[in-house]
């Protein structure tokens, strides 16, 4: 049977990112995300519900969040759900926590102090970087934009049908 574990969230950071590193040097960022839901009750009263979600990011994505994000910043996170389970050392009870492991992020909103997002755009999208030592592809030049062609006016001399 097929299965799917995919999460897409847009929310605001509830705290500054906490960056740690594994013994091999891989960055790990733990962030909190507040996601709002606005709705109207049957009696017509408008309400807002906030859900707080813990997110873990790895590698270059974690480093970027640590560098560019602070508490309150809007962020788009794409990832998967993961259930952590452990035994509480004090009570001996089984505990569990559902969190999101982020694969991709997109910075939303403007840069602090004005301007757009990263490099002046409306935000930047970041995916997990290739492993260390992997060859990097050079960035492709942006495509040339041409105005739309008018078939009646934009025919060359060789395109005349007689």
Coordinates of C-alpha atoms in Angstrom, one line a residue:
X1 CA 0.0 0.0 0.0
X2 CA 1.3 3.5 -0.9
X3 CA 2.0 6.0 1.9
X4 CA 2.8 9.7 2.0
X5 CA 4.4 11.7 4.8
X6 CA 4.6 15.3 3.7
X7 CA 4.1 18.5 5.6
X8 CA 3.9 22.1 4.3
X9 CA 3.7 24.9 6.9
X10 CA 3.8 28.7 6.9
X11 CA 4.3 30.3 10.2
X12 CA 6.4 32.6 12.4
X13 CA 9.5 31.6 14.4
X14 CA 8.7 31.5 18.1
X15 CA 12.3 31.8 19.1
X16 CA 15.8 32.3 17.7
X17 CA 17.1 29.1 16.0
X18 CA 19.3 26.9 18.2
X19 CA 22.2 25.6 16.1
X20 CA 24.2 22.5 17.2
X21 CA 26.7 20.3 15.3
X22 CA 27.2 16.6 15.2
X23 CA 30.7 15.1 15.8
X24 CA 31.2 14.9 12.1
X25 CA 30.3 18.7 11.7
X26 CA 26.7 18.5 10.3
X27 CA 24.6 21.4 11.5
X28 CA 21.3 20.8 13.2
X29 CA 18.8 23.6 13.8
X30 CA 15.9 23.3 16.2
X31 CA 13.2 25.9 15.6
X32 CA 9.7 26.6 16.9
X33 CA 7.0 27.6 14.4
X34 CA 3.7 29.2 15.3
X35 CA 0.9 28.5 12.7
X36 CA -2.3 30.5 13.0
X37 CA -5.8 29.4 12.0
X38 CA -8.6 31.9 11.8
X39 CA -12.2 30.8 11.8
X40 CA -15.8 31.9 12.6
X41 CA -17.9 30.0 15.1
X42 CA -21.6 29.1 14.5
X43 CA -22.6 32.2 16.4
X44 CA -20.6 34.4 14.1
X45 CA -17.7 35.1 16.5
X46 CA -14.3 35.3 14.9
X47 CA -11.6 33.3 16.6
X48 CA -7.9 32.6 16.1
X49 CA -6.2 29.3 17.0
X50 CA -2.4 29.0 17.3
X51 CA -0.5 25.7 16.9
X52 CA 3.1 25.5 18.0
X53 CA 5.2 23.1 16.1
X54 CA 8.8 22.0 16.7
X55 CA 10.9 21.7 13.5
X56 CA 14.4 20.2 13.1
X57 CA 16.5 21.1 10.1
X58 CA 19.8 19.5 9.0
X59 CA 22.9 20.5 7.0
X60 CA 23.2 23.7 5.0
X61 CA 19.5 24.4 5.5
X62 CA 20.1 24.5 9.3
X63 CA 23.1 26.9 8.8
X64 CA 21.0 29.2 6.6
X65 CA 18.2 29.4 9.1
X66 CA 20.7 30.1 11.9
X67 CA 22.3 32.9 9.8
X68 CA 19.2 34.6 8.4
X69 CA 16.3 33.9 10.8
X70 CA 15.4 35.4 14.2
X71 CA 12.3 35.2 16.4
X72 CA 9.1 36.4 14.6
X73 CA 10.4 35.9 11.1
X74 CA 7.8 34.3 8.7
X75 CA 9.1 31.0 7.2
X76 CA 7.8 28.3 4.8
X77 CA 8.9 24.8 5.8
X78 CA 8.4 21.6 3.8
X79 CA 9.2 18.3 5.3
X80 CA 7.9 15.2 7.0
X81 CA 6.4 14.1 10.4
X82 CA 8.6 12.2 12.8
X83 CA 7.5 10.6 16.1
X84 CA 10.1 10.6 18.9
X85 CA 9.6 8.1 21.7
X86 CA 11.5 7.8 25.0
X87 CA 11.2 6.7 28.6
X88 CA 10.9 9.5 31.2
X89 CA 13.8 9.1 33.6
X90 CA 12.0 10.7 36.5
X91 CA 8.6 9.0 36.2
X92 CA 9.5 5.9 34.1
X93 CA 6.6 6.6 31.8
X94 CA 6.7 6.3 28.1
X95 CA 6.8 9.7 26.4
X96 CA 6.4 10.7 22.8
X97 CA 6.5 13.9 20.7
X98 CA 5.4 14.5 17.1
X99 CA 7.7 17.0 15.3
X100 CA 8.5 18.0 11.7
X101 CA 11.8 17.3 10.0
X102 CA 12.3 20.0 7.4
X103 CA 13.7 19.2 4.0
X104 CA 13.2 22.6 2.3
X105 CA 12.6 26.1 3.5
X106 CA 11.7 29.4 2.0
X107 CA 12.4 32.7 3.8
X108 CA 9.4 34.9 3.7
X109 CA 9.0 38.6 4.3
X110 CA 11.7 41.2 3.9
X111 CA 15.2 41.5 5.2
X112 CA 15.7 43.3 8.5
X113 CA 16.4 46.9 7.8
X114 CA 14.5 47.1 4.5
X115 CA 14.8 45.5 1.1
X116 CA 13.4 42.2 0.0
X117 CA 14.4 38.8 1.1
X118 CA 17.8 37.3 0.3
X119 CA 19.5 39.1 -2.6
X120 CA 16.6 41.6 -2.8
X121 CA 14.0 39.0 -3.8
X122 CA 10.8 38.2 -2.0
X123 CA 12.5 35.2 -0.3
X124 CA 14.9 32.4 -1.0
X125 CA 14.3 28.7 -1.3
X126 CA 16.9 26.4 0.1
X127 CA 17.2 22.7 -0.3
X128 CA 19.5 20.3 1.5
X129 CA 23.1 20.7 0.1
X130 CA 24.9 17.9 -1.6
X131 CA 27.3 15.9 0.6
X132 CA 30.8 17.4 1.2
X133 CA 33.2 16.7 -1.6
X134 CA 30.4 16.4 -4.2
X135 CA 31.1 18.3 -7.4
X136 CA 29.2 21.6 -7.7
X137 CA 27.4 22.5 -10.8
X138 CA 28.0 26.1 -12.0
X139 CA 24.9 28.3 -11.9
X140 CA 23.1 28.5 -15.2
X141 CA 22.7 32.0 -16.7
X142 CA 19.2 33.4 -16.5
X143 CA 17.1 32.7 -19.5
X144 CA 16.8 35.5 -22.1
X145 CA 13.4 37.1 -22.1
X146 CA 11.9 38.0 -25.5
X147 CA 8.6 39.8 -26.1
X148 CA 5.8 37.6 -27.4
X149 CA 6.1 37.0 -31.1
X150 CA 3.4 38.3 -33.5
X151 CA 3.1 35.8 -36.3
X152 CA 2.0 38.5 -38.8
X153 CA 4.9 40.8 -38.2
X154 CA 7.8 38.6 -37.0
X155 CA 8.3 36.5 -40.1
X156 CA 11.8 36.5 -41.6
X157 CA 12.3 36.9 -45.4
X158 CA 12.7 33.1 -45.7
X159 CA 9.4 32.4 -44.0
X160 CA 7.2 33.9 -46.7
X161 CA 5.0 31.0 -48.0
X162 CA 5.2 32.0 -51.8

